[in-house]
Short mmCIF file of C-alpha atoms in Angstrom, two decimals:
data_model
loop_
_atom_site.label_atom_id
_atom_site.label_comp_id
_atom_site.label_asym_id
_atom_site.label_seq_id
_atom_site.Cartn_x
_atom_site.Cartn_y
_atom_site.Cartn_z
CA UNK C 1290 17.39 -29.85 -5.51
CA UNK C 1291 15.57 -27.16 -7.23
CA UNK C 1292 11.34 -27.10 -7.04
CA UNK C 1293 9.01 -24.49 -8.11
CA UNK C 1294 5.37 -24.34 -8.23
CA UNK C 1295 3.63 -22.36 -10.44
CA UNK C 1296 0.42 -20.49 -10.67
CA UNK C 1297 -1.35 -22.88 -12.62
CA UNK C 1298 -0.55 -25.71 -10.41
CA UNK C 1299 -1.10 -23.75 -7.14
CA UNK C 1300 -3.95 -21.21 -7.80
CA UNK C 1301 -7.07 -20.65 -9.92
CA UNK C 1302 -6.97 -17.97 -12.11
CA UNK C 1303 -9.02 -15.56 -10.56
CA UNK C 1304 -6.62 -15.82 -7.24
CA UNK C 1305 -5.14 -12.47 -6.39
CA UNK C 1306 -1.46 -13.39 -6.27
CA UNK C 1307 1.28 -15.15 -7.83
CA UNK C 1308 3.17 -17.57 -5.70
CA UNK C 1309 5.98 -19.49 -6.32
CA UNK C 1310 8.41 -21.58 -3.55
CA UNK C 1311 11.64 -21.95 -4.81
CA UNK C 1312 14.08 -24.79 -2.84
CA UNK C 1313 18.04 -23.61 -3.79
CA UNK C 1314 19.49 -27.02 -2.02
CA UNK C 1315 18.51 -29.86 0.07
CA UNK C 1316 18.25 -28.63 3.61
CA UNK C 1317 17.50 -25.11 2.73
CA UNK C 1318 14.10 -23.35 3.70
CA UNK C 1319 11.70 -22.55 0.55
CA UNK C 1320 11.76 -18.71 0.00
CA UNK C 1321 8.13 -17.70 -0.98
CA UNK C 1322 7.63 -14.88 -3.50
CA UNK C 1323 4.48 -13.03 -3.52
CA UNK C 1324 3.27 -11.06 -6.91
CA UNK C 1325 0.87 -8.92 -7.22
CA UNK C 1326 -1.23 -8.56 -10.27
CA UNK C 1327 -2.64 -6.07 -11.98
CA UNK C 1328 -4.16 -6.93 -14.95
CA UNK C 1329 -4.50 -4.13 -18.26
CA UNK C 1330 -8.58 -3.94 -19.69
CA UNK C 1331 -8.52 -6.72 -22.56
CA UNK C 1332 -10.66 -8.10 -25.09
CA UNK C 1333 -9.64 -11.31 -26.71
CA UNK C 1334 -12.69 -12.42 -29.66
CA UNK C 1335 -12.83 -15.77 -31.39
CA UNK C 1336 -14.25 -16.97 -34.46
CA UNK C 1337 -17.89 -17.42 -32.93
CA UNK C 1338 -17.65 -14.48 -30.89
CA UNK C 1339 -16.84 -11.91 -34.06
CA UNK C 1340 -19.58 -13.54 -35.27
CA UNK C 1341 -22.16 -12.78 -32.59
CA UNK C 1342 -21.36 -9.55 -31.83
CA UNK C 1343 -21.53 -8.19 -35.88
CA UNK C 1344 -24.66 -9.93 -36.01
CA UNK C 1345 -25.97 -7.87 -32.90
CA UNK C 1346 -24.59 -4.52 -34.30
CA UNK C 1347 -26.02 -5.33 -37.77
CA UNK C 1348 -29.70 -6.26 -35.68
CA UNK C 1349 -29.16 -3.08 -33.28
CA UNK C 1350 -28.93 -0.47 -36.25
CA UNK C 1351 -31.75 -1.95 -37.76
CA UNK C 1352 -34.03 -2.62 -34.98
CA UNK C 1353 -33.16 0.72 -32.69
CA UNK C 1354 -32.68 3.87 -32.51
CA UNK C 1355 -29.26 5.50 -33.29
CA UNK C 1356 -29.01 6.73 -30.07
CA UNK C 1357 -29.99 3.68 -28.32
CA UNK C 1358 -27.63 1.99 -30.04
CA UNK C 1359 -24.86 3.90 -28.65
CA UNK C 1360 -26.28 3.89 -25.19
CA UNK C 1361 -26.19 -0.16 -25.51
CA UNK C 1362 -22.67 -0.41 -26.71
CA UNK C 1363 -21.31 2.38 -24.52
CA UNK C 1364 -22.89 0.67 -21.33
CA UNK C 1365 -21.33 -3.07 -22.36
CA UNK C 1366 -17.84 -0.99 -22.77
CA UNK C 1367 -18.45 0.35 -19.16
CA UNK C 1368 -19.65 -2.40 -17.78
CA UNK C 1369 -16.21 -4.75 -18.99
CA UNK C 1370 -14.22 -2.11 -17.42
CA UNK C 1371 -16.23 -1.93 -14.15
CA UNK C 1372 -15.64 -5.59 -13.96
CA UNK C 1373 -11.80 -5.52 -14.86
CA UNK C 1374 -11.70 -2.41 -12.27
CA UNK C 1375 -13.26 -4.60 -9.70
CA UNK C 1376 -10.87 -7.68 -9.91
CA UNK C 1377 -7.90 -5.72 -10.00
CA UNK C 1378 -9.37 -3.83 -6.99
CA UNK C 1379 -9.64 -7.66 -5.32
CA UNK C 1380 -6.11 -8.69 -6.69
CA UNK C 1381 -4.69 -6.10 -4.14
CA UNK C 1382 -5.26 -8.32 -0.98
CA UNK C 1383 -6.91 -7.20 2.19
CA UNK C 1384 -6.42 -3.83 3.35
CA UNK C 1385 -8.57 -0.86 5.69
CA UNK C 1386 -11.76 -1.05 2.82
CA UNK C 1387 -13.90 -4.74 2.44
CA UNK C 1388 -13.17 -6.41 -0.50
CA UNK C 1389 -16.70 -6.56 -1.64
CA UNK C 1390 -18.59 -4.69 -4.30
CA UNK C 1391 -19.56 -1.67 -2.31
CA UNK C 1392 -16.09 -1.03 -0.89
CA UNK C 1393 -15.08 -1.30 -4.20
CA UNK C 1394 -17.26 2.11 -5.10
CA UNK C 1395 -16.79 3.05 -1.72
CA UNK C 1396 -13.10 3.40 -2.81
CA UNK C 1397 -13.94 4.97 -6.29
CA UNK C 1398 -16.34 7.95 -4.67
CA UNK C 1399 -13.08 8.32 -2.61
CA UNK C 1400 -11.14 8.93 -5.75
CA UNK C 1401 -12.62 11.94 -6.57
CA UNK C 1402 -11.02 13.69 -3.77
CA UNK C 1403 -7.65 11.75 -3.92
CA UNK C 1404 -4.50 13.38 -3.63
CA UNK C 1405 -3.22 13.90 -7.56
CA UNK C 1406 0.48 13.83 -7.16
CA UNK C 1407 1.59 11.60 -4.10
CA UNK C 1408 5.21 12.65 -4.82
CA UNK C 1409 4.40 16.28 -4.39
CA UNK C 1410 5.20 16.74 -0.45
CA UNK C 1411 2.61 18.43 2.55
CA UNK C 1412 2.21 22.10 2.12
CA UNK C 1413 3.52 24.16 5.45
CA UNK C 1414 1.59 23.81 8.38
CA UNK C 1415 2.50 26.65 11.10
CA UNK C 1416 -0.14 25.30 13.65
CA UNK C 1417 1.91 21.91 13.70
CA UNK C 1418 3.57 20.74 16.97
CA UNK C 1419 6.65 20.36 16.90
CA UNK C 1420 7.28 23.05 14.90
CA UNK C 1421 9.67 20.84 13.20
CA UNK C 1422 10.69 17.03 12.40
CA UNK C 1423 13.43 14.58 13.63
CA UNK C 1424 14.56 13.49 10.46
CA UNK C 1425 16.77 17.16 9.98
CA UNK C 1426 19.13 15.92 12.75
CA UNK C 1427 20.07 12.88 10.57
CA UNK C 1428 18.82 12.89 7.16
CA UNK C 1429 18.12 10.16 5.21
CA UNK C 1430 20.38 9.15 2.65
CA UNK C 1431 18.92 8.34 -0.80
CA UNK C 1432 17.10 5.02 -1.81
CA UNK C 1433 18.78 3.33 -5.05
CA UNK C 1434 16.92 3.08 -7.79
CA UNK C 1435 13.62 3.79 -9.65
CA UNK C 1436 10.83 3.99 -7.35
CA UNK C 1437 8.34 1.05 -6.97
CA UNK C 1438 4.98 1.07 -9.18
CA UNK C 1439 2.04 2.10 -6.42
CA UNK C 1440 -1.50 1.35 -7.20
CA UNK C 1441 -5.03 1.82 -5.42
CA UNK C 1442 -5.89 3.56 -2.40
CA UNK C 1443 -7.48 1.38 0.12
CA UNK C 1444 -5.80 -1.00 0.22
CA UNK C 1445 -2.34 1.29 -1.59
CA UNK C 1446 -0.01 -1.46 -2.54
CA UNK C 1447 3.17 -1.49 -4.66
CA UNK C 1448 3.36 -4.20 -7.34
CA UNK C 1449 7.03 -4.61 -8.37
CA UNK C 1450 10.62 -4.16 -6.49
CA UNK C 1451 8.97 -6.56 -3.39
CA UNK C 1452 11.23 -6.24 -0.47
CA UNK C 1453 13.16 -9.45 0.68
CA UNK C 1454 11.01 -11.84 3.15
CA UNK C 1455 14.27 -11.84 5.54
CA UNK C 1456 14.26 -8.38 6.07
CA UNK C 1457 10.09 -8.73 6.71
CA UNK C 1458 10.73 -10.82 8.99
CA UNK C 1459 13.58 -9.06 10.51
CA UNK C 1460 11.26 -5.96 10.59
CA UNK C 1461 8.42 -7.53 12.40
CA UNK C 1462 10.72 -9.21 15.35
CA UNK C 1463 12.20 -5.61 15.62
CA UNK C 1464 8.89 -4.11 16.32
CA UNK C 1465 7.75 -6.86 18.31
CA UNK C 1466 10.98 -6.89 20.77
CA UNK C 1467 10.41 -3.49 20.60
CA UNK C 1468 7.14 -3.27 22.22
CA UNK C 1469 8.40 -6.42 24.97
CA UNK C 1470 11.27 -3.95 26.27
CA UNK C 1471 9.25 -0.87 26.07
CA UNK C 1472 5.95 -2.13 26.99
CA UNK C 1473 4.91 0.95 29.35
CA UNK C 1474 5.16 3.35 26.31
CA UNK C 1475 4.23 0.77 22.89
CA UNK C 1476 2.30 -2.15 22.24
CA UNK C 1477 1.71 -3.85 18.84
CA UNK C 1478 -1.47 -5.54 17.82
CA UNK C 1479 -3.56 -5.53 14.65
CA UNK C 1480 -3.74 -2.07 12.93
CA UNK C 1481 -6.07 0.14 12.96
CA UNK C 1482 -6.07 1.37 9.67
CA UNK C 1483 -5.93 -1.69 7.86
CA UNK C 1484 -7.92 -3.99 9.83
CA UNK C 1485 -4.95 -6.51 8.89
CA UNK C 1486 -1.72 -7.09 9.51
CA UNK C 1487 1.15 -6.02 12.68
CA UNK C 1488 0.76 -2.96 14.01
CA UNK C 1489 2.92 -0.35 16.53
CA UNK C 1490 0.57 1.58 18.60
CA UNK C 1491 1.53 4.35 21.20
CA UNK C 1492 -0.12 3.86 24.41
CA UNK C 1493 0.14 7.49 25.02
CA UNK C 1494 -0.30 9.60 21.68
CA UNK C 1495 0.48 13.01 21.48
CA UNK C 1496 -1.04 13.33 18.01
CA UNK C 1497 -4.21 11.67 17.27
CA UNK C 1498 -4.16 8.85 15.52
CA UNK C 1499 -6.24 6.22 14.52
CA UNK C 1500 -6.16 4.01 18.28
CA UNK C 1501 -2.13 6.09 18.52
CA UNK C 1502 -0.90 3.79 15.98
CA UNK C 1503 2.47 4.31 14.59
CA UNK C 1504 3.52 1.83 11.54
CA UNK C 1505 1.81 -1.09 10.10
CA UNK C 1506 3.64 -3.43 7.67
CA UNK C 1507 1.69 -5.42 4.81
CA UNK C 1508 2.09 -9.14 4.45
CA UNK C 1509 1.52 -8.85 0.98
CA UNK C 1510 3.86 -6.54 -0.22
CA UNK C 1511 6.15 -5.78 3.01
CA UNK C 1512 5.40 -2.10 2.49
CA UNK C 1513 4.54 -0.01 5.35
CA UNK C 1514 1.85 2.72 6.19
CA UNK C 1515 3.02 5.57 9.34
CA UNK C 1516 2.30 8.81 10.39
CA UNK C 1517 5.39 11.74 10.40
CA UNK C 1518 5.49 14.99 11.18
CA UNK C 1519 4.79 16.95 7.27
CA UNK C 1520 8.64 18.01 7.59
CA UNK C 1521 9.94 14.31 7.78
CA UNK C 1522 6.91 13.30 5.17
CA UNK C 1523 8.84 15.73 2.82
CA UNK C 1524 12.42 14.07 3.31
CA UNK C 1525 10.83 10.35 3.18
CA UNK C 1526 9.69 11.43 -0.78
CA UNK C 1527 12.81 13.58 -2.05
CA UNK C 1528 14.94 11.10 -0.68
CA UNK C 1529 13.04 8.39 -2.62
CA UNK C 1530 11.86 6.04 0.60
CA UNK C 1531 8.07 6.34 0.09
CA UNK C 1532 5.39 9.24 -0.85
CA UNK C 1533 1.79 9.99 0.66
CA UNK C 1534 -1.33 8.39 0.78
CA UNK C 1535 -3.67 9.43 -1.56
CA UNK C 1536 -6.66 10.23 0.90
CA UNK C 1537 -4.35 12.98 2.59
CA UNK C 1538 -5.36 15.66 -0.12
CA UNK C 1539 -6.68 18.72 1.34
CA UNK C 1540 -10.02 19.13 0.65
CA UNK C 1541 -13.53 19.98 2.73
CA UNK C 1542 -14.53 15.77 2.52
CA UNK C 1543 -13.37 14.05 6.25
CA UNK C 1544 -10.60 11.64 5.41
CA UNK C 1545 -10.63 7.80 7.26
CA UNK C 1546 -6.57 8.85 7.60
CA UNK C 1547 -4.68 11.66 8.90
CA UNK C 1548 -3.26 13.82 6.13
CA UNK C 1549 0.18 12.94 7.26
CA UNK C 1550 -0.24 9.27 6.58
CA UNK C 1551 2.64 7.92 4.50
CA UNK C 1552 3.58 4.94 2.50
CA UNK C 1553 7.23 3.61 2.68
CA UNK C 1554 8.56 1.56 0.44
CA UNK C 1555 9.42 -2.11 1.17
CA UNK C 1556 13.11 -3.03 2.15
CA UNK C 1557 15.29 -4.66 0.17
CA UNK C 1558 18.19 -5.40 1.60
CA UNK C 1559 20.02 -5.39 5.26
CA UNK C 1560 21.12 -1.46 4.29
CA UNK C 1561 17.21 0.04 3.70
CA UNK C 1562 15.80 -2.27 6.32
CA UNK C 1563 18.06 0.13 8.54
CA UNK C 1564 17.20 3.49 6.87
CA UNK C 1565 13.26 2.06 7.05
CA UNK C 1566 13.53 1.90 11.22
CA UNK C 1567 15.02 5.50 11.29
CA UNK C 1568 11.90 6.27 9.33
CA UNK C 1569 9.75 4.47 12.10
CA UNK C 1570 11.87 6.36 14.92
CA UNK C 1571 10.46 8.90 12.78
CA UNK C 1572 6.25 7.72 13.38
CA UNK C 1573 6.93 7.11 16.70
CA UNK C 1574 8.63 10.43 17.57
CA UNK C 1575 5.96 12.06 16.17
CA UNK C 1576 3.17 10.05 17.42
CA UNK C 1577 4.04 9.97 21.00
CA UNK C 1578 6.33 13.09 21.11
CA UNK C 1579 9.12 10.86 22.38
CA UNK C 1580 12.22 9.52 20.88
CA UNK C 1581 12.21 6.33 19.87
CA UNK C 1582 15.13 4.08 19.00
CA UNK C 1583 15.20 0.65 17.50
CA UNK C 1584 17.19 -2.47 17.44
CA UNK C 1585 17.24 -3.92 13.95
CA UNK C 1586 17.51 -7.62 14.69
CA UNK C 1587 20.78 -9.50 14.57
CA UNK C 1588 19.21 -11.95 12.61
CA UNK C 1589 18.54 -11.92 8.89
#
């Protein structure tokens, strides 16, 4: 039995996501994909709209001013790609900013001061404790593959190469057994950062944090947000797992994240869900200044 419903038949068109459930054979659970859109500034004009607008150029060099004439037309361009802005903004699902109007130019006066290159890695730091980062004892080995398109800040999303929903899944029960055997030292709970989805938080953080929170994984795109020590952040982007956060650029405006904030990438398979929980080791190590070790569930 195959079954598969479409946007049209599931969503309006202004909904932020594409989701189909796909059925391989009787007895088998639906798999759920999740899309992302992100929609290129368009202009599609009909007959009557051709029309209409020459007829208001022809009346608006006639009737004003030069100049106010291009002030009229330049503000209409702006205002289409305000608006496109604005629902792409919305397509990218909850995240730490509201998804209303002034978060949207909360987000864009943030912008200003965003980080240019997120692929270009945390300058040295000789204040930092430790001195150095965990990752050096066991590097990372290299993610296949192009890396994932990225887009917006708050919420930062990717919006292709979604990581399987088995190995979600098999991430969050990790983090949640996790926190039930080591419930003296980690909790999770709703993160901080986000104001959505699972969250690991230290109870005792050695470096400030927002609430000592470790990791948070997105529903949406099964993408992750931690903190590392700058030496690990470096190893997480040359090796290809993730890059930084756009609000950790150095610069005199206070950022709502700490400047070692990092995105990872979403797994894809059994193989990165098990380089991804080295990376969390990672967070928590340098979160709470103690090693952590995880058990990737049996499970998949």
């Amino acid at each position: 039995m195959s079954a598969t419903l479409t946007q049209a038949e599931t969503l309006m068109d202004s909904s932020p996501v594409d989701i189909s459930v796909n059925t391989k054979r009787d007895g088998d659970p639906p798999v759920i994909n999740v899309t992302i859109r992100q929609d290129p500034l368009s202009v599609t004009l009909d007959g009557p709209a051709i029309f209409a607008i020459t007829v208001l150029l022809i009346l608006g060099v006639h009737l004003l001013q030069p100049l106010a004439a291009a002030l009229f037309i330049g503000l209409a361009a702006g205002l289409l790609f305000i608006h496109n802005d604005y629902q792409n903004y919305l397509k990218l699902g909850p995240g730490g900013t509201p998804a209303t109007f002034p978060g949207y130019v909360r987000i864009n006066w943030l912008k200003l001061w965003a980080c240019r290159d997120p692929l270009n890695p945390l300058p040295a730091d000789p204040d930092v404790e430790p001195v150095a980062g965990i990752l050096r004892r066991k590097p990372l080995p290299y993610r296949c593959g192009p890396r994932p398109k990225v887009v917006g800040i708050a919420p930062q999303r990717q919006v292709n190469q979604f990581g399987s929903r088995e190995c979600y899944l098999a991430l969050r029960r990790t983090l949640e057994n996790h926190s039930s055997v080591n419930s003296e030292e980690v909790g999770v709970g709703t993160s901080c950062f986000e104001k959505h989805g699972m969250g690991l938080f230290a109870r005792y953080p050695f470096n400030k944090t927002c609430q000592g929170e470790i990791c948070h994984v997105h529903n949406s795109d099964h993408s992750m947000h931690m903190n590392l020590h700058p030496d690990d952040v470096k190893e997480v982007i040359e090796k290809g797992w993730g890059e930084r956060h756009p609000l950790t650029s150095q610069c005199l405006l206070k950022m709502p994240v700490p400047k070692q904030f990092t995105m990872v990438y979403a797994p894809r398979s059994v193989d990165e869900l098990k380089v991804v929980c080295q990376i969390i080791e990672a967070a928590g190590w340098w979160v709470s200044a103690k090693e952590m070790k995880l058990d990737v569930a049996a499970e998949i």
